[in-house]
Tab-separated table of C-alpha atoms and ligand atoms in Angstrom:
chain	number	residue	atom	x	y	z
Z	217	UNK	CA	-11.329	6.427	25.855
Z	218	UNK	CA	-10.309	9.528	24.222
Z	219	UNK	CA	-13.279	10.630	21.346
Z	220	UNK	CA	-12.684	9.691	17.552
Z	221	UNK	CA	-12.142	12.558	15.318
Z	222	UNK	CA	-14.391	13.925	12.640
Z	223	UNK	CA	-13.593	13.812	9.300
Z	224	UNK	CA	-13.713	15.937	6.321
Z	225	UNK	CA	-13.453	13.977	3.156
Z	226	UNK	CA	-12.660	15.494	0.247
Z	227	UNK	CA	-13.177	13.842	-3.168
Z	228	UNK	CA	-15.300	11.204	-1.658
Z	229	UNK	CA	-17.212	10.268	-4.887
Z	230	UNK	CA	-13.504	8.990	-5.832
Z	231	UNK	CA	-12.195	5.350	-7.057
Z	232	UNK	CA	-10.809	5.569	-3.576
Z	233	UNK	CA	-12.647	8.660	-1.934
Z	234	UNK	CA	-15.688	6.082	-1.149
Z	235	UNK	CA	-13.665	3.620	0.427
Z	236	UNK	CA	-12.452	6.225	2.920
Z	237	UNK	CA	-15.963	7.293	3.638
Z	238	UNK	CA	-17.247	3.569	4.127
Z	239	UNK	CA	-13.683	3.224	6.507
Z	240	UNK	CA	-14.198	6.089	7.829
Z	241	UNK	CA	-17.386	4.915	9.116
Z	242	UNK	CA	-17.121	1.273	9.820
Z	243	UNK	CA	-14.103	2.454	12.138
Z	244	UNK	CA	-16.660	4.797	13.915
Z	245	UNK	CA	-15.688	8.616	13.146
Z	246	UNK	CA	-18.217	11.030	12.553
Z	247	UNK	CA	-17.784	11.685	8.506
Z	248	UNK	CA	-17.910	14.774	6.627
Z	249	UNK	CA	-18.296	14.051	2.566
Z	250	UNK	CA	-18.177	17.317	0.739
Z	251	UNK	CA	-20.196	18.161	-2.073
Z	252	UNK	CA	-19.127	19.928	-4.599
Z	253	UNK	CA	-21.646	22.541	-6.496
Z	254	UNK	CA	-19.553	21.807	-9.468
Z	255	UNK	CA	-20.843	18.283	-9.854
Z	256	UNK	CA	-23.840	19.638	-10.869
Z	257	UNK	CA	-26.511	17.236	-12.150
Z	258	UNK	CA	-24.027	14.088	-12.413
Z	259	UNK	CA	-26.480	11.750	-11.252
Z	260	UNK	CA	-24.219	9.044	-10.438
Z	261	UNK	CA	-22.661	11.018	-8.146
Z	262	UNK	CA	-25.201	12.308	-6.158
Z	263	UNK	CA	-26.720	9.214	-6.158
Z	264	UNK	CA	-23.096	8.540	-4.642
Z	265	UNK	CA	-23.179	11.016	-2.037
Z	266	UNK	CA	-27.046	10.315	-1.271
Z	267	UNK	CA	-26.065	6.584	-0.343
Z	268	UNK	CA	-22.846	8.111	1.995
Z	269	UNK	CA	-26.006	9.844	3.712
Z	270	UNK	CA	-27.966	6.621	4.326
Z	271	UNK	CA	-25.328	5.005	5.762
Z	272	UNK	CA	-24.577	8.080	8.264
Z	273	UNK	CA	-22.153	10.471	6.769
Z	274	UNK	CA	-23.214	14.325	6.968
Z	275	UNK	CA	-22.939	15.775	3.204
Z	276	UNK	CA	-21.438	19.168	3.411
Z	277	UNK	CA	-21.966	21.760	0.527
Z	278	UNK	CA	-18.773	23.967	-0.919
Z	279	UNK	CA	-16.455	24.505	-3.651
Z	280	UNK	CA	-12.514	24.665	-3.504
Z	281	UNK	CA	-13.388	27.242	-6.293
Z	282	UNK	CA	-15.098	29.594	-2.887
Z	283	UNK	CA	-12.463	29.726	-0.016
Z	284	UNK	CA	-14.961	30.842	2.657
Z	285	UNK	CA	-17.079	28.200	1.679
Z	286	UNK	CA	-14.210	25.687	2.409
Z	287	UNK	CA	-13.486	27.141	5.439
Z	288	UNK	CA	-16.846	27.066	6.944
Z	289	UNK	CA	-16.570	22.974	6.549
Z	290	UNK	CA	-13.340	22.816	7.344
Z	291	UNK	CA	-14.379	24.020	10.641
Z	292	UNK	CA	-16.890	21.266	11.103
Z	293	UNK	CA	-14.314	18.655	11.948
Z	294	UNK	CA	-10.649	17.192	13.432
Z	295	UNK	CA	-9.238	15.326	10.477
Z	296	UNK	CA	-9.565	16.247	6.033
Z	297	UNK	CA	-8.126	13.761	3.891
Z	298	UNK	CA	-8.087	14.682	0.268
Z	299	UNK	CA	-8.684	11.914	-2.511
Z	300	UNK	CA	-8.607	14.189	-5.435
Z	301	UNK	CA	-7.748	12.955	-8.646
Z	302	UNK	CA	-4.159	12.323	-9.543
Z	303	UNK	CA	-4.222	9.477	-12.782
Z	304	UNK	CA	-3.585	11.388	-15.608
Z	305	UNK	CA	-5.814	9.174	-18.057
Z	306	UNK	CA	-8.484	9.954	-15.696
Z	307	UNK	CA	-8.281	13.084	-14.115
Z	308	UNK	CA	-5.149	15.181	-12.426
Z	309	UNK	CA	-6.205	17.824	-10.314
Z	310	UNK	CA	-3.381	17.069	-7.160
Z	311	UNK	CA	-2.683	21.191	-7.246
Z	312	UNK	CA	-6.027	22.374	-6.826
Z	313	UNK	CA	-5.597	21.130	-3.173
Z	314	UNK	CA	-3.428	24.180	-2.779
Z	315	UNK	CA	-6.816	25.559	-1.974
Z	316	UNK	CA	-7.745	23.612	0.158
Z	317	UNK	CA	-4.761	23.616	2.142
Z	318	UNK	CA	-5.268	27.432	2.734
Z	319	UNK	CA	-8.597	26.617	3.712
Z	320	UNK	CA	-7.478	24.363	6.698
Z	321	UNK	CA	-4.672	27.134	7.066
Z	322	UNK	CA	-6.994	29.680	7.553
Z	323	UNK	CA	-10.211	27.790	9.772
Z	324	UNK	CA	-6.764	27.087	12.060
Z	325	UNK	CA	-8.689	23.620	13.866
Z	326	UNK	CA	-7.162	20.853	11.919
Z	327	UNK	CA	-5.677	17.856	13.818
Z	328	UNK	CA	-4.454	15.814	10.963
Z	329	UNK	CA	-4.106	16.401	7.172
Z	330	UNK	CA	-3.753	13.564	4.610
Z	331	UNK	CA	-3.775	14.962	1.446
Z	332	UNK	CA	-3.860	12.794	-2.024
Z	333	UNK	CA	-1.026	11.114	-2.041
Z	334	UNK	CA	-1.907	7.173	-2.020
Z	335	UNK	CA	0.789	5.800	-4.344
Z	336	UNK	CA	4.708	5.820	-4.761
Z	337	UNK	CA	6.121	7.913	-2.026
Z	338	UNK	CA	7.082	11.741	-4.115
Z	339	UNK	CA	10.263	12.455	-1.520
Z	340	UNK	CA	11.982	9.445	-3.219
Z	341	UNK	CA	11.122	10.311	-6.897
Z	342	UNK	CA	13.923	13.886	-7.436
Z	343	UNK	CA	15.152	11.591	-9.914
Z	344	UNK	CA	11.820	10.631	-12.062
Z	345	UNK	CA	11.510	10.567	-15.798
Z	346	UNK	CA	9.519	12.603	-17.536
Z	347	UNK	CA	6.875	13.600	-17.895
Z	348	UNK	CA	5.379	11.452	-15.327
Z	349	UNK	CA	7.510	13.177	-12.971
Z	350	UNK	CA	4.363	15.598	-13.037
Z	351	UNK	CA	2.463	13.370	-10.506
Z	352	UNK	CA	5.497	13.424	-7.849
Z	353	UNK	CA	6.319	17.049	-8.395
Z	354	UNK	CA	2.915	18.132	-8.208
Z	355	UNK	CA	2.210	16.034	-4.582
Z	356	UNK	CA	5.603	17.413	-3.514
Z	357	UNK	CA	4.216	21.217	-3.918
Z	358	UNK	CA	1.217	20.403	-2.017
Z	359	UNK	CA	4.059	18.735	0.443
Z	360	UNK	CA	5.686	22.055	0.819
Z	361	UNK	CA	2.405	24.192	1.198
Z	362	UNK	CA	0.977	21.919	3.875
Z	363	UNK	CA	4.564	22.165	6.024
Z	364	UNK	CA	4.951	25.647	5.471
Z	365	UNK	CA	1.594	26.454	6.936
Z	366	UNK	CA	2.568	24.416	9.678
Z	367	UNK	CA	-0.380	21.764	9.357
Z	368	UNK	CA	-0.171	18.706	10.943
Z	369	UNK	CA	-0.157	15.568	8.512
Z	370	UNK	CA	0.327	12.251	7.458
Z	371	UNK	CA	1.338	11.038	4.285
Z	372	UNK	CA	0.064	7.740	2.806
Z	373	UNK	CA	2.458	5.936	0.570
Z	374	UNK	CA	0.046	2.878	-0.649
Z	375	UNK	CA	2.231	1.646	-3.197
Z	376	UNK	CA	0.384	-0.260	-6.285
Z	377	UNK	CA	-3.709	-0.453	-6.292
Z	378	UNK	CA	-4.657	-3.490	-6.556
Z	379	UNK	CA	-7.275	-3.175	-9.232
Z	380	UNK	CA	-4.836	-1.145	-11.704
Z	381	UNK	CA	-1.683	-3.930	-10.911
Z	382	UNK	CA	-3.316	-7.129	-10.031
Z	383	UNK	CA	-6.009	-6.822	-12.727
Z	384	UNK	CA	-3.507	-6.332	-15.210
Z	385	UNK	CA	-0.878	-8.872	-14.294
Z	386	UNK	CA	1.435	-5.516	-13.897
Z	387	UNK	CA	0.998	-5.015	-17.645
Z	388	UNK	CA	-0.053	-0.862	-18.647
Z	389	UNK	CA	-2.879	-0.933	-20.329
Z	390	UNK	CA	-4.890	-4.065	-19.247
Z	391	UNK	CA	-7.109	-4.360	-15.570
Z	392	UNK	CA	-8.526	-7.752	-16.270
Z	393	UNK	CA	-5.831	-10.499	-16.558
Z	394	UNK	CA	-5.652	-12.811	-19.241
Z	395	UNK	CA	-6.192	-16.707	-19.433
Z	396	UNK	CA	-4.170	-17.239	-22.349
Z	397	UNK	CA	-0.517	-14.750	-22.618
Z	398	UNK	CA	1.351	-12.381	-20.803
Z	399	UNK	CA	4.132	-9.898	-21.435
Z	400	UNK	CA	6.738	-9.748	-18.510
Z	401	UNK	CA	8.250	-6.197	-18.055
Z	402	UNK	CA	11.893	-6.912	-18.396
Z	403	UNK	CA	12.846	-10.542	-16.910
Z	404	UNK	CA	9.507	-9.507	-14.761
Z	405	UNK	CA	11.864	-10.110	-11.184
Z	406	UNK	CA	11.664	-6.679	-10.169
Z	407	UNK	CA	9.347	-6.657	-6.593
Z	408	UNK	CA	6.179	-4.337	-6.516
Z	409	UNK	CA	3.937	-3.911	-3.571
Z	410	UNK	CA	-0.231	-4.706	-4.201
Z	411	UNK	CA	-2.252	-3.294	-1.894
Z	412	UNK	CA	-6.200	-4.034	-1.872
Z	413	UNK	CA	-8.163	-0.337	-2.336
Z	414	UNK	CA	-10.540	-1.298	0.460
Z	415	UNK	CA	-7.389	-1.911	2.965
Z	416	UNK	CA	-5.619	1.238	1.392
Z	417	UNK	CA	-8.427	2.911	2.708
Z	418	UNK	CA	-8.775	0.653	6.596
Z	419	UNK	CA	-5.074	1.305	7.099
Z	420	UNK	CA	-5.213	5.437	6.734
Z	421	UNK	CA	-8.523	5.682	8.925
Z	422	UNK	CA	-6.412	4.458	11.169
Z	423	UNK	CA	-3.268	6.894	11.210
Z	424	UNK	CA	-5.468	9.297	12.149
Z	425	UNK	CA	-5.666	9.613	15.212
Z	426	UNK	CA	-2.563	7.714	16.397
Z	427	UNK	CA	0.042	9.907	17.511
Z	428	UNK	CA	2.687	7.475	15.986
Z	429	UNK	CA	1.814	8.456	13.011
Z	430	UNK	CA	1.935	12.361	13.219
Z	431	UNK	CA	3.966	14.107	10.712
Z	432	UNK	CA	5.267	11.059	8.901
Z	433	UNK	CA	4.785	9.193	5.959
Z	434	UNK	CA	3.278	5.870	6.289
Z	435	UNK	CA	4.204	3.338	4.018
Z	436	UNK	CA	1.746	0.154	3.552
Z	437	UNK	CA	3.354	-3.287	2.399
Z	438	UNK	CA	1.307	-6.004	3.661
Z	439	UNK	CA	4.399	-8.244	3.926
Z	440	UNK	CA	2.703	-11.788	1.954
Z	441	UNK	CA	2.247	-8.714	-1.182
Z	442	UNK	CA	5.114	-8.118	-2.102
Z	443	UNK	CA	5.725	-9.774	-5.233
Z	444	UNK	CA	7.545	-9.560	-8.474
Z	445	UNK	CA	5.174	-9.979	-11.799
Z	446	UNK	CA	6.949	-13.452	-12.676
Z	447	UNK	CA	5.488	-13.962	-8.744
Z	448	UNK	CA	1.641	-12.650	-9.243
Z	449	UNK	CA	1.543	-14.285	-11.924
Z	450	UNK	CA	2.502	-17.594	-10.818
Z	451	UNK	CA	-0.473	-16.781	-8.238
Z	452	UNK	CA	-2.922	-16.284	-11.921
Z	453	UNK	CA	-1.897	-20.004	-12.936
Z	454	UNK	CA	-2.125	-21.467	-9.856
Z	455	UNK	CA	-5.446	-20.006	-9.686
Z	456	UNK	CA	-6.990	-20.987	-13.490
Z	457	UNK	CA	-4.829	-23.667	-13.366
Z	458	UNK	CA	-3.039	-23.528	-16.397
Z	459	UNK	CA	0.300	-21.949	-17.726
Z	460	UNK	CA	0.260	-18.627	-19.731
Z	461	UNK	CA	2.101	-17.846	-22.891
Z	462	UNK	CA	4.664	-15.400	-21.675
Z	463	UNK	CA	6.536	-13.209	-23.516
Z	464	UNK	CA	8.865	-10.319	-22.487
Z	465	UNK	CA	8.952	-6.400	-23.513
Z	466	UNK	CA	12.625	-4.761	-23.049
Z	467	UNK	CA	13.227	-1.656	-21.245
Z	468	UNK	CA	14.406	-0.191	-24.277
Z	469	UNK	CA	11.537	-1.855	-26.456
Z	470	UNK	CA	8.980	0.139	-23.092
Z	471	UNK	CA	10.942	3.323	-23.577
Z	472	UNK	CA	10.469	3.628	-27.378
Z	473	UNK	CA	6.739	2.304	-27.613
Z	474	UNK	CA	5.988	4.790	-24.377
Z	475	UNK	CA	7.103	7.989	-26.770
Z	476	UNK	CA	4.990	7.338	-29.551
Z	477	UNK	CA	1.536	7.676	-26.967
Z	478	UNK	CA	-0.349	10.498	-25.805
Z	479	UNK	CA	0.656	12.937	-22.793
Z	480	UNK	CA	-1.341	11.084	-20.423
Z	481	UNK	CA	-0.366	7.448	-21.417
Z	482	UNK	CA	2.925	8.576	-21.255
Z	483	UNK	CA	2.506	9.821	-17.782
Z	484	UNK	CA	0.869	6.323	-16.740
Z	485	UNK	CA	3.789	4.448	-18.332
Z	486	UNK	CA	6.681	6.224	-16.618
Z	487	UNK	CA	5.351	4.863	-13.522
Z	488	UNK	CA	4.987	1.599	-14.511
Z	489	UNK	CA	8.585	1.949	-15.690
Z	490	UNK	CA	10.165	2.734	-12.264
Z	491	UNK	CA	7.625	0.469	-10.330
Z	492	UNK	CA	7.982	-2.783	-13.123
Z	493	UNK	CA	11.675	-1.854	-14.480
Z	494	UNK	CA	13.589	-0.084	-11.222
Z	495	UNK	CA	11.502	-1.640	-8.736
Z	496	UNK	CA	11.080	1.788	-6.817
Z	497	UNK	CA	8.656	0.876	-4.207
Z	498	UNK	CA	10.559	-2.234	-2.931
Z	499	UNK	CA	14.369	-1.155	-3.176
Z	500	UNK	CA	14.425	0.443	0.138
Z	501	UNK	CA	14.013	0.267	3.636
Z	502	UNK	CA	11.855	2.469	5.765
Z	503	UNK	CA	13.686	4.497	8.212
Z	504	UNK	CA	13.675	6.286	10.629
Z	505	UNK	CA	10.668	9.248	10.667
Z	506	UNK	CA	8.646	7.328	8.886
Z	507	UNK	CA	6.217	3.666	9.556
Z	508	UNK	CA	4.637	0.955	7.970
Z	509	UNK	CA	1.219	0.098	8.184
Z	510	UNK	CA	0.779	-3.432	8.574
Z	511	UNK	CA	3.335	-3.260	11.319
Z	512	UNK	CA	1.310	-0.391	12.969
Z	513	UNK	CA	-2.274	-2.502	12.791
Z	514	UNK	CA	-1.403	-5.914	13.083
Z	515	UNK	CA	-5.201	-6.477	14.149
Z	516	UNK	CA	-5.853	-5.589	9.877
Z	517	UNK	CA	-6.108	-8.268	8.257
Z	518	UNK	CA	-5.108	-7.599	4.464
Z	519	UNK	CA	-6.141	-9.567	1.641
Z	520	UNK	CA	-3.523	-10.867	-0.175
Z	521	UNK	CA	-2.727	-10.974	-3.292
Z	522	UNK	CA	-4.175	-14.165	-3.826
Z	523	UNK	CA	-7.536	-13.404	-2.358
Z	524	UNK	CA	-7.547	-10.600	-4.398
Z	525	UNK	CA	-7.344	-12.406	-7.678
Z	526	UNK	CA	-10.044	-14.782	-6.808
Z	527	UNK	CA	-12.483	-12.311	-7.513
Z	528	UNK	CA	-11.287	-12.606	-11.360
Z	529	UNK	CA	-11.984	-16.210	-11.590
J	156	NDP	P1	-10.528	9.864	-9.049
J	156	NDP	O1	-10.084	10.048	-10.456
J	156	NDP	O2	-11.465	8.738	-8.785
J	156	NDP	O3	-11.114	11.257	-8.551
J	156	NDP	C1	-11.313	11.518	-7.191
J	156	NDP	C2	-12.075	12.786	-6.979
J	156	NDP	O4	-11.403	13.916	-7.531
J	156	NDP	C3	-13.451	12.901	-7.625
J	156	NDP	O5	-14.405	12.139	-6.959
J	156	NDP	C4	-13.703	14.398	-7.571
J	156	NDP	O6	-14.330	14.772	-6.355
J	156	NDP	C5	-12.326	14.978	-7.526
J	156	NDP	N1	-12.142	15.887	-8.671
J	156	NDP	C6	-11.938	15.568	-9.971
J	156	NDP	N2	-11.862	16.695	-10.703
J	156	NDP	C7	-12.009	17.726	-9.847
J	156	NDP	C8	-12.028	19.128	-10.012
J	156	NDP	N3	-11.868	19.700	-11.186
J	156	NDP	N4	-12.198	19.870	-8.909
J	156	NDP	C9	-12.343	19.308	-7.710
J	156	NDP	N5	-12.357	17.976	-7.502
J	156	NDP	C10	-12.194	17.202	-8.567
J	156	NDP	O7	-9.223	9.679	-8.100
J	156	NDP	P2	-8.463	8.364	-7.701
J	156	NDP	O8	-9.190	7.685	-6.592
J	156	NDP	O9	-8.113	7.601	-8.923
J	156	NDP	O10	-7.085	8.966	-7.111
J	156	NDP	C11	-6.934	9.382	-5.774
J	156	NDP	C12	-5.449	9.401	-5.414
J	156	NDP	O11	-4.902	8.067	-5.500
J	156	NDP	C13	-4.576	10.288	-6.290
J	156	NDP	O12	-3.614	10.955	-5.494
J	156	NDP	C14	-3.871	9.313	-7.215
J	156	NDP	O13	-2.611	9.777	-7.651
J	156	NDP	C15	-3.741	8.080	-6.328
J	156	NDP	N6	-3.711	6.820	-7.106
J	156	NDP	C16	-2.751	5.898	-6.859
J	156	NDP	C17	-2.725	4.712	-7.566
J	156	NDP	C18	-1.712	3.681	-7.255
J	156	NDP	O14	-1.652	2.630	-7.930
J	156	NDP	N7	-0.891	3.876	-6.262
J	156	NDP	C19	-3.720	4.409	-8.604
J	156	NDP	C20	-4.741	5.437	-8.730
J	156	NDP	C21	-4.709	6.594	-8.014
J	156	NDP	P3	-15.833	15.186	-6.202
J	156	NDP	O15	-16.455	14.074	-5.497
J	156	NDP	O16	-15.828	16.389	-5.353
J	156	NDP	O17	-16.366	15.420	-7.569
């Protein structure tokens, strides 16, 4: 059997950098976590990282802010994915893994780049309002460094995180879902694609070392999760057993509310405007040069959307 890579894991103290570590190692690789000097004295985290060390990942010291530094762990392994911050009311750092990229550029050894992509595939977002358009443009740059040096890669397209979607019955704003009312986006048909973090993270541990998988975009739609909001939360009643109040926000009514917030609301709510409004992760079919996950790992199985919700009872 040939061996498993190593990985390199780069924002690993991440909403989703964890759950590539703890994939990483249930699926048996030998994991890398770096540590950033940065974090400083942030407990939590290194607390965080101390616990990724208990369960039998190698902590790696270096900064993207000291290239040899990068280098010299870069070095250390087969595979880096990236899960640097890219939600604008939380942190948006996607360009800073320009650095990194000339990093695995330079230490010349890497098998397999995924860098922080995660969400709405960028290639299919030219088009994008602004100024969330930021997030696509910005993982599109990163695109073009990462083909131009000729690094090998994959390119995760996990459509909607559960927690953020799910939690919210697909409303901005909310990640717990309500017992009583809901607002549809629109006439709420549109279908969106909810993906559980934990098997965002299963499915790209896997790409990595599968040849089928080299140089393309991978695209994860668990087929029984694709739903419209009218659909998920249909799932909601089902599950409290009880109707909500529903009521329903126009596209114009989204557009006008969405310019009266703050840069990085704004940037969250264009998103949720082509996912809830255009239905942009659903409206097309995956061809040629590129794959879908569940199709790929039939042996995964995904929790669906259902089983998800549960955990809000
Ligand atoms: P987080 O906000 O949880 O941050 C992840 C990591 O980014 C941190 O742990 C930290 O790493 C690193 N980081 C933050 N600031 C800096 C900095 N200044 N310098 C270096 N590293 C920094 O990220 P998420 O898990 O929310 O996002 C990961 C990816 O998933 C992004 O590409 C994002 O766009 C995407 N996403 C997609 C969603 C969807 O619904 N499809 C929803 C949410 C995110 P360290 O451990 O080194 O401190």
């Amino acid at each position: 059997m040939a061996m498993k890579s190593k990985v390199l894991i780069v924002g690993g103290t991440g909403y989703l950098g964890k759950r590539l570590v703890k994939a990483s190692l249930a699926q048996g690789h030998e994991t890398y976590v770096l540590h950033r000097e940065e974090i400083g004295v942030d407990i939590e985290k290194v607390q965080m990282l101390l616990s990724f060390k208990q369960q039998g990942a190698h902590l790696v010291t270096g900064s993207l802010n000291d290239h040899q530094s990068l280098v010299k762990v870069v070095k250390l392994v087969d595979v880096v994915i990236c899960a640097i911050s890219g939600v604008h009311i939380r942190s948006h750092q996607i360009l800073l893994q320009l650095k990194l990229v000339d990093a695995i550029k330079e230490a010349g050894n890497v098998k397999r780049f995924l860098p922080s992509e995660f969400g709405t595939d960028p290639a299919r977002m030219e088009n994008a309002m602004e100024p969330g358009r930021v997030t696509f443009d910005d993982k599109m740059v990163v695109r073009r460094a990462i083909e131009e040096a000729g690094i090998p890669f994959t390119y995760i397209s996990a459509n909607c995180f559960a927690g953020y979607f799910l939690g919210g019955l697909c409303q901005p704003g909310f990640i717990l879902p309500s017992r009583e009312q809901v607002r549809l986006l629109g006439d709420g048909n549109q279908k969106a694609i909810y993906v559980d973090e934990d098997d965002i993270a299963t499915y790209s541990i896997k790409t990595i070392d599968d040849p089928r998988t080299l140089n393309k975009t991978v695209y994860i739609r668990p087929p029984q999760n694709i739903l419209s909001q009218r659909e998920v939360v249909q799932i909601w009643e089902k599950l409290i057993g009880k109707e909500l109040l529903k009521s329903s926000i126009s596209e114009q009514e989204f557009l006008a509310i969405m310019k009266e917030q703050d840069y990085a609301e704004q940037v969250g709510l264009t998103h949720y405007y082509h996912v809830c409004y255009e239905g942009c992760l659903a409206n097309f079919e995956i061809g040629d040069g590129a794959e879908e996950a569940s199709k790929l790992y039939p042996e995964v199985k995904y929790t669906t959307v259902e089983e998800y919700m549960t955990r809000y009872l």
